[in-house]
Tab-separated table of C-alpha atoms (C1' of nucleotides) in Angstrom:
chain	number	residue	atom	x	y	z
F	1	UNK	CA	43.862	49.054	85.940
F	2	UNK	CA	42.744	49.255	82.183
F	3	UNK	CA	45.751	50.060	79.702
F	4	UNK	CA	49.163	49.637	80.641
F	5	UNK	CA	50.705	47.327	83.146
F	6	UNK	CA	52.635	48.782	86.314
F	7	UNK	CA	54.956	46.757	89.029
F	8	UNK	CA	56.779	46.898	91.428
F	9	UNK	CA	59.607	45.498	94.054
F	10	UNK	CA	60.929	47.241	97.609
F	11	UNK	CA	63.630	49.835	95.389
F	12	UNK	CA	65.310	49.853	98.845
F	13	UNK	CA	67.945	47.036	97.195
F	14	UNK	CA	69.814	48.332	95.243
F	15	UNK	CA	69.358	47.168	91.979
F	16	UNK	CA	68.359	43.611	90.186
F	17	UNK	CA	65.141	43.651	89.727
F	18	UNK	CA	62.508	45.506	87.940
F	19	UNK	CA	60.939	48.073	90.317
F	20	UNK	CA	58.721	49.573	87.356
F	21	UNK	CA	57.804	47.574	83.844
F	22	UNK	CA	55.485	48.840	81.430
F	23	UNK	CA	53.155	46.784	77.977
F	24	UNK	CA	53.712	50.702	76.673
F	25	UNK	CA	56.702	52.129	78.541
F	26	UNK	CA	56.667	54.931	74.754
F	27	UNK	CA	54.018	56.930	77.517
F	28	UNK	CA	55.720	55.563	80.596
F	29	UNK	CA	52.701	53.919	81.994
F	30	UNK	CA	51.119	57.445	81.485
F	31	UNK	CA	52.439	59.072	84.440
F	32	UNK	CA	54.117	61.557	81.202
F	33	UNK	CA	50.705	62.958	81.607
F	34	UNK	CA	50.477	63.760	85.055
F	35	UNK	CA	53.319	65.530	84.335
F	36	UNK	CA	52.221	67.653	81.650
F	37	UNK	CA	49.087	68.334	83.936
F	38	UNK	CA	51.357	69.419	87.180
F	39	UNK	CA	54.462	70.028	85.670
F	40	UNK	CA	53.670	73.829	84.727
F	41	UNK	CA	54.521	76.247	86.799
F	42	UNK	CA	51.102	77.178	88.364
F	43	UNK	CA	48.428	74.555	87.694
F	44	UNK	CA	49.646	72.308	91.211
F	45	UNK	CA	49.036	76.444	93.359
F	46	UNK	CA	45.800	75.942	91.720
F	47	UNK	CA	45.079	73.011	92.756
F	48	UNK	CA	46.685	73.331	96.056
F	49	UNK	CA	44.519	75.908	97.126
F	50	UNK	CA	41.594	75.038	95.693
F	51	UNK	CA	41.706	72.065	97.940
F	52	UNK	CA	40.572	73.461	101.049
F	53	UNK	CA	36.960	75.118	98.688
F	54	UNK	CA	35.267	77.534	96.676
F	55	UNK	CA	37.122	80.397	94.923
F	56	UNK	CA	35.867	83.404	92.295
F	57	UNK	CA	38.183	84.005	90.339
F	58	UNK	CA	40.495	87.189	91.743
F	59	UNK	CA	40.203	85.641	94.865
F	60	UNK	CA	42.364	82.298	93.332
F	61	UNK	CA	44.709	84.983	91.942
F	62	UNK	CA	45.887	86.979	95.262
F	63	UNK	CA	45.555	83.855	97.063
F	64	UNK	CA	48.329	82.389	94.223
F	65	UNK	CA	51.382	84.009	95.732
F	66	UNK	CA	54.394	84.021	92.913
F	67	UNK	CA	51.967	86.961	91.621
F	68	UNK	CA	49.891	85.008	89.103
F	69	UNK	CA	48.907	87.006	86.341
F	70	UNK	CA	45.464	86.836	84.461
F	71	UNK	CA	46.191	85.543	81.633
F	72	UNK	CA	48.217	82.529	83.546
F	73	UNK	CA	44.937	82.414	85.624
F	74	UNK	CA	42.818	82.394	83.351
F	75	UNK	CA	45.187	79.188	80.532
F	76	UNK	CA	45.635	76.887	84.038
F	77	UNK	CA	41.926	76.443	85.516
F	78	UNK	CA	40.895	76.667	81.709
F	79	UNK	CA	43.504	73.585	81.587
F	80	UNK	CA	42.374	72.072	85.030
F	81	UNK	CA	38.634	72.826	83.667
F	82	UNK	CA	38.603	70.799	79.913
F	83	UNK	CA	40.595	68.005	81.792
F	84	UNK	CA	37.717	67.470	84.306
F	85	UNK	CA	39.295	68.797	87.887
F	86	UNK	CA	37.954	72.137	88.157
F	87	UNK	CA	34.724	72.867	88.148
F	88	UNK	CA	33.655	75.918	87.314
F	89	UNK	CA	30.362	77.693	87.124
F	90	UNK	CA	29.430	81.456	86.333
F	91	UNK	CA	26.583	83.530	87.767
F	92	UNK	CA	25.130	85.317	85.276
F	93	UNK	CA	25.122	88.797	87.139
F	94	UNK	CA	26.620	92.531	86.982
F	95	UNK	CA	28.906	92.744	87.855
F	96	UNK	CA	30.748	88.869	86.881
F	97	UNK	CA	30.987	85.944	89.137
F	98	UNK	CA	32.514	82.847	88.337
F	99	UNK	CA	32.807	80.782	91.028
F	100	UNK	CA	35.741	77.244	90.859
F	101	UNK	CA	35.844	74.182	93.193
F	102	UNK	CA	37.665	70.745	92.642
F	103	UNK	CA	35.673	67.828	91.539
F	104	UNK	CA	36.038	64.936	92.715
F	105	UNK	CA	38.750	63.638	90.241
F	106	UNK	CA	41.064	67.162	91.305
F	107	UNK	CA	40.222	66.468	95.391
F	108	UNK	CA	42.002	62.778	94.420
F	109	UNK	CA	45.125	64.861	93.013
F	110	UNK	CA	45.452	65.807	96.296
F	111	UNK	CA	46.237	62.794	97.842
F	112	UNK	CA	49.524	62.660	95.261
F	113	UNK	CA	50.357	66.192	96.023
F	114	UNK	CA	50.967	65.852	99.580
F	115	UNK	CA	52.267	62.988	98.782
F	116	UNK	CA	55.362	64.748	96.340
F	117	UNK	CA	55.296	67.496	99.864
F	118	UNK	CA	55.903	65.244	101.780
F	119	UNK	CA	58.994	62.913	99.142
F	120	UNK	CA	60.764	66.439	98.798
F	121	UNK	CA	60.262	67.747	102.484
F	122	UNK	CA	61.492	64.281	103.483
F	123	UNK	CA	64.677	64.717	100.817
F	124	UNK	CA	64.601	68.269	100.972
F	125	UNK	CA	67.686	68.404	102.732
F	126	UNK	CA	69.538	65.573	101.385
F	127	UNK	CA	69.478	67.073	98.004
F	128	UNK	CA	71.115	70.127	98.973
F	129	UNK	CA	73.592	68.739	100.547
F	130	UNK	CA	74.583	66.503	97.946
F	131	UNK	CA	73.951	69.440	95.507
F	132	UNK	CA	76.693	71.446	97.279
F	133	UNK	CA	78.861	68.362	97.383
F	134	UNK	CA	78.427	69.121	93.308
F	135	UNK	CA	78.859	72.392	93.111
F	136	UNK	CA	81.962	72.062	94.828
F	137	UNK	CA	83.799	69.527	93.070
F	138	UNK	CA	87.375	70.595	90.918
F	139	UNK	CA	85.251	70.100	88.069
F	140	UNK	CA	87.592	66.566	87.058
F	141	UNK	CA	85.725	64.694	90.104
F	142	UNK	CA	84.247	62.280	87.569
F	143	UNK	CA	86.372	59.390	88.407
F	144	UNK	CA	84.289	56.584	90.253
U	1	UNK	CA	59.550	67.411	108.890
U	2	UNK	CA	62.211	70.495	109.213
U	3	UNK	CA	60.657	72.561	106.321
U	4	UNK	CA	57.159	73.584	106.029
U	5	UNK	CA	54.119	72.227	107.557
U	6	UNK	CA	51.501	69.911	105.848
U	7	UNK	CA	48.390	68.662	106.592
U	8	UNK	CA	45.630	66.295	104.764
U	9	UNK	CA	41.745	65.855	105.827
U	10	UNK	CA	39.235	63.574	103.526
U	11	UNK	CA	39.406	64.397	100.045
U	12	UNK	CA	35.877	63.057	99.333
U	13	UNK	CA	34.229	65.544	101.126
U	14	UNK	CA	33.424	68.284	98.801
U	15	UNK	CA	34.918	71.459	100.065
U	16	UNK	CA	35.383	73.465	103.277
U	17	UNK	CA	38.158	72.176	105.492
U	18	UNK	CA	41.368	72.487	104.735
U	19	UNK	CA	43.187	69.421	102.934
U	20	UNK	CA	46.648	70.642	102.487
U	21	UNK	CA	48.144	74.178	103.874
U	22	UNK	CA	51.555	75.349	103.998
U	23	UNK	CA	53.595	77.377	106.466
U	24	UNK	CA	55.134	78.523	103.616
U	25	UNK	CA	52.365	78.932	100.824
U	26	UNK	CA	54.942	80.213	98.136
U	27	UNK	CA	57.001	77.088	97.420
U	28	UNK	CA	54.109	74.881	98.216
U	29	UNK	CA	55.690	73.250	100.560
U	30	UNK	CA	58.040	72.518	98.137
U	31	UNK	CA	56.187	70.856	95.659
U	32	UNK	CA	58.100	73.000	93.847
U	33	UNK	CA	60.505	71.455	93.822
U	34	UNK	CA	60.246	67.375	93.325
U	35	UNK	CA	58.365	68.955	90.362
U	36	UNK	CA	60.888	71.625	88.388
U	37	UNK	CA	63.314	68.205	89.026
U	38	UNK	CA	60.161	64.956	87.801
U	39	UNK	CA	58.256	68.317	85.220
U	40	UNK	CA	60.986	68.037	83.054
U	41	UNK	CA	60.569	66.152	79.936
U	42	UNK	CA	62.724	62.944	80.565
U	43	UNK	CA	63.658	62.588	83.839
U	44	UNK	CA	60.738	60.405	85.427
U	45	UNK	CA	62.019	58.736	81.893
U	46	UNK	CA	65.769	58.071	82.462
U	47	UNK	CA	64.432	57.055	86.853
U	48	UNK	CA	62.512	54.753	85.730
U	49	UNK	CA	64.690	53.144	82.922
U	50	UNK	CA	67.050	53.019	85.609
U	51	UNK	CA	64.497	51.393	87.724
U	52	UNK	CA	65.833	48.013	87.056
U	53	UNK	CA	69.537	48.445	87.276
U	54	UNK	CA	72.536	50.049	86.612
U	55	UNK	CA	73.037	51.216	82.666
U	56	UNK	CA	75.310	53.038	80.438
U	57	UNK	CA	74.874	55.565	78.645
U	58	UNK	CA	74.468	54.761	75.257
U	59	UNK	CA	71.811	51.273	76.488
U	60	UNK	CA	70.035	54.282	78.640
U	61	UNK	CA	69.622	56.132	75.336
U	62	UNK	CA	68.054	53.252	73.214
U	63	UNK	CA	65.824	51.427	75.909
U	64	UNK	CA	64.015	55.278	76.207
U	65	UNK	CA	61.595	55.390	73.330
U	66	UNK	CA	61.502	58.867	72.594
U	67	UNK	CA	64.447	59.423	71.035
U	68	UNK	CA	66.226	61.945	73.118
U	69	UNK	CA	69.533	62.676	71.940
U	70	UNK	CA	72.923	62.834	73.607
U	71	UNK	CA	72.299	66.296	74.758
U	72	UNK	CA	68.759	66.218	76.856
U	73	UNK	CA	70.083	62.656	78.203
U	74	UNK	CA	73.215	64.281	79.025
U	75	UNK	CA	71.296	67.228	80.751
U	76	UNK	CA	68.744	65.439	82.117
U	77	UNK	CA	71.264	61.998	83.978
U	78	UNK	CA	73.749	65.207	85.233
U	79	UNK	CA	71.130	67.169	87.121
U	80	UNK	CA	69.865	63.989	88.692
U	81	UNK	CA	73.319	63.545	89.660
U	82	UNK	CA	73.023	67.087	91.255
U	83	UNK	CA	70.551	66.375	93.768
U	84	UNK	CA	72.041	63.062	94.855
U	85	UNK	CA	69.135	60.818	92.850
U	86	UNK	CA	71.889	59.136	90.661
U	87	UNK	CA	75.283	58.259	90.963
U	88	UNK	CA	77.378	57.829	88.021
U	89	UNK	CA	80.699	56.008	87.610
U	90	UNK	CA	83.287	56.663	85.519
U	91	UNK	CA	85.621	53.982	83.624
U	92	UNK	CA	88.538	55.397	82.321
U	93	UNK	CA	89.441	52.566	79.710
U	94	UNK	CA	89.113	52.950	75.909
U	95	UNK	CA	86.854	53.700	75.248
U	96	UNK	CA	84.921	55.189	77.261
U	97	UNK	CA	82.388	54.161	79.952
U	98	UNK	CA	79.797	55.783	81.922
U	99	UNK	CA	77.348	53.586	84.583
U	100	UNK	CA	74.426	55.056	85.705
U	101	UNK	CA	72.332	53.832	88.973
U	102	UNK	CA	69.610	55.665	91.230
U	103	UNK	CA	71.320	55.896	94.347
U	104	UNK	CA	68.986	54.954	97.979
U	105	UNK	CA	66.912	58.254	97.314
U	106	UNK	CA	66.627	57.655	93.829
U	107	UNK	CA	65.145	54.163	94.476
U	108	UNK	CA	62.562	56.017	96.892
U	109	UNK	CA	61.703	58.247	93.906
U	110	UNK	CA	60.316	55.623	91.817
U	111	UNK	CA	57.695	54.772	94.671
U	112	UNK	CA	56.480	58.466	94.162
U	113	UNK	CA	56.627	58.456	90.126
U	114	UNK	CA	54.797	54.103	90.412
U	115	UNK	CA	51.374	56.970	92.198
U	116	UNK	CA	51.521	59.130	89.515
U	117	UNK	CA	51.076	56.587	87.299
U	118	UNK	CA	48.939	54.256	88.732
U	119	UNK	CA	47.124	57.768	89.103
U	120	UNK	CA	47.365	58.853	85.899
U	121	UNK	CA	46.175	54.941	84.457
U	122	UNK	CA	42.491	54.648	87.063
U	123	UNK	CA	41.805	57.990	85.889
U	124	UNK	CA	42.884	58.299	82.112
U	125	UNK	CA	39.779	57.334	81.011
U	126	UNK	CA	38.293	60.033	83.633
U	127	UNK	CA	40.197	62.925	82.067
U	128	UNK	CA	39.599	62.025	77.899
U	129	UNK	CA	35.904	61.582	78.493
U	130	UNK	CA	36.729	65.327	80.186
U	131	UNK	CA	37.853	66.495	77.141
U	132	UNK	CA	35.893	65.628	74.859
U	133	UNK	CA	32.614	67.075	76.849
U	134	UNK	CA	34.609	69.595	76.848
U	135	UNK	CA	36.036	70.734	73.427
U	136	UNK	CA	32.780	69.095	72.209
U	137	UNK	CA	30.450	72.050	73.450
U	138	UNK	CA	28.809	74.975	71.241
U	139	UNK	CA	31.298	77.116	73.310
U	140	UNK	CA	29.080	79.306	74.495
U	141	UNK	CA	28.212	77.121	77.014
U	142	UNK	CA	29.686	77.846	80.288
U	143	UNK	CA	26.076	79.197	82.539
U	144	UNK	CA	25.474	77.575	85.303
S	1	DC	C1'	81.855	55.688	73.472
S	2	DC	C1'	81.365	59.881	75.815
S	3	DG	C1'	80.279	63.474	75.262
S	4	DT	C1'	80.595	69.165	74.600
S	5	DA	C1'	79.115	73.251	72.045
S	6	DT	C1'	76.640	75.496	68.676
S	7	DC	C1'	72.749	77.224	66.894
S	8	DC	C1'	67.947	76.490	66.012
S	9	DA	C1'	61.992	76.521	66.319
S	10	DA	C1'	58.619	76.032	70.210
S	11	DC	C1'	56.521	77.031	73.813
S	12	DT	C1'	55.909	78.974	78.538
S	13	DA	C1'	55.122	83.122	80.639
S	14	DG	C1'	55.010	88.102	81.944
S	15	DA	C1'	53.249	92.599	81.420
S	16	DT	C1'	49.904	95.537	79.165
S	17	DA	C1'	46.146	97.280	77.329
S	18	DC	C1'	41.421	96.595	76.364
S	19	DT	C1'	35.995	93.877	75.936
S	20	DG	C1'	31.136	92.193	78.304
H	1	DC	C1'	35.097	90.995	87.889
H	2	DA	C1'	36.557	87.931	84.783
H	3	DG	C1'	38.329	87.791	81.462
H	4	DT	C1'	40.752	88.072	75.917
H	5	DA	C1'	44.749	89.753	72.860
H	6	DT	C1'	48.873	91.201	72.058
H	7	DC	C1'	53.499	91.609	72.480
H	8	DT	C1'	57.399	90.103	74.035
H	9	DA	C1'	61.852	87.986	77.219
H	10	DG	C1'	62.962	83.082	78.770
H	11	DT	C1'	62.877	78.549	78.814
H	12	DT	C1'	62.976	73.893	76.214
H	13	DG	C1'	64.028	70.843	73.072
H	14	DG	C1'	65.838	69.337	69.029
H	15	DA	C1'	69.884	68.544	65.559
H	16	DT	C1'	74.121	68.680	64.185
H	17	DA	C1'	79.778	68.918	64.365
H	18	DC	C1'	83.362	68.232	66.993
H	19	DG	C1'	86.583	66.965	70.957
H	20	DG	C1'	88.919	63.804	74.818
DNA sequence: CCGTATCCAACTAGATACTG
DNA sequence: CAGTATCTAGTTGGATACGG
C-alpha cells in the first residue's frame, strides 16, 4: 500500500460511482506491471508448472504442452527470476543440473492465476455466446 | 464450472502439494483466455475508465493517459464488445454519437483488475529490489 | 464525431545450429 | 543437460490520411 491508491465499490450496479480510481492513472495503479509479466505467452504456464514443485529445465520444458522452445523457456524463466518470482539453482555437476522453483512471492502469484482461471471458466460460455452473436450479425447492426 | 478443473492448496508452503491442477493443461484451465483479453496494451485501461460510468469515444480517448490512438481504441473496444464485456450504443445523430459502458460481465472483471492492482502494489517494492539485485550481479554469479 | 484504410516500426516467438 | 547465437516470420502498435 505504498504506491497509488485503489478503491472499489460494488460493481453490480451499472455505473455512476467509481469502481477503481488511481492517483497515478498513467500506470493504472500498477496493473500494467503484473500484466506485462503475465501477458506474454509462456510465463503463466511456467508459474503453473512450478506451483506444484521444483523442476529441472528439461522437465519443465516437457511439461509445458504447447511445446515451448529452449529459447523461449530460457527467456521466460530469466524474466521470472529477475523479478524475484522464481529461484534458479545451479549444481555445477557433469552434466550440468539446474533447478527452478517458485519463491514465496511467486507462490503468492498463483492465487491471482487461480482467480483468473476461475473467472475465465465461469464466464467462458457467456463469452463464447457473445462472440457468436457478434460475429453472426449483418454488419450494419450497430443501432441502439 | 463446466470446462477444466482447478484446485489449490495453501501456497505459502515451498512446494510439494499441487497448487493448481488442470484436466486440460494445454489451455491452462483457460487462464490464457483472460490473459489474451487483458494482456494487450490497452484493454485494462479501457475497462478501468469505463468502470466509473458511460463514456463517449472521444472522452474515453482523452481519459486514457498513455495517449491511445484512434485506431487502437477502436480495436480495443471492438474486441471488448465482441467478448460481451462492453456495450456499444450508437445514436444516429449528426454528428454521430457513440457511448460505451461495461456490461455486467465487464463489471465483474473489474474485481480481477483490482486483485491484480493490489498484488502489484503490494509486491512492487520487492520486485524492484529483486531486479536491482539481479542486474547488479557480476554475470557469473549463478552458483547455488 | 467516429470511425476505417494503409503503411511502417518494434517486439515476440519459432526453428535451427552451436557451446560448456 | 542447459543453455547461447542467429535468422526469420508473425503480430502488435503508432502515424497518418481519408470517409460517412
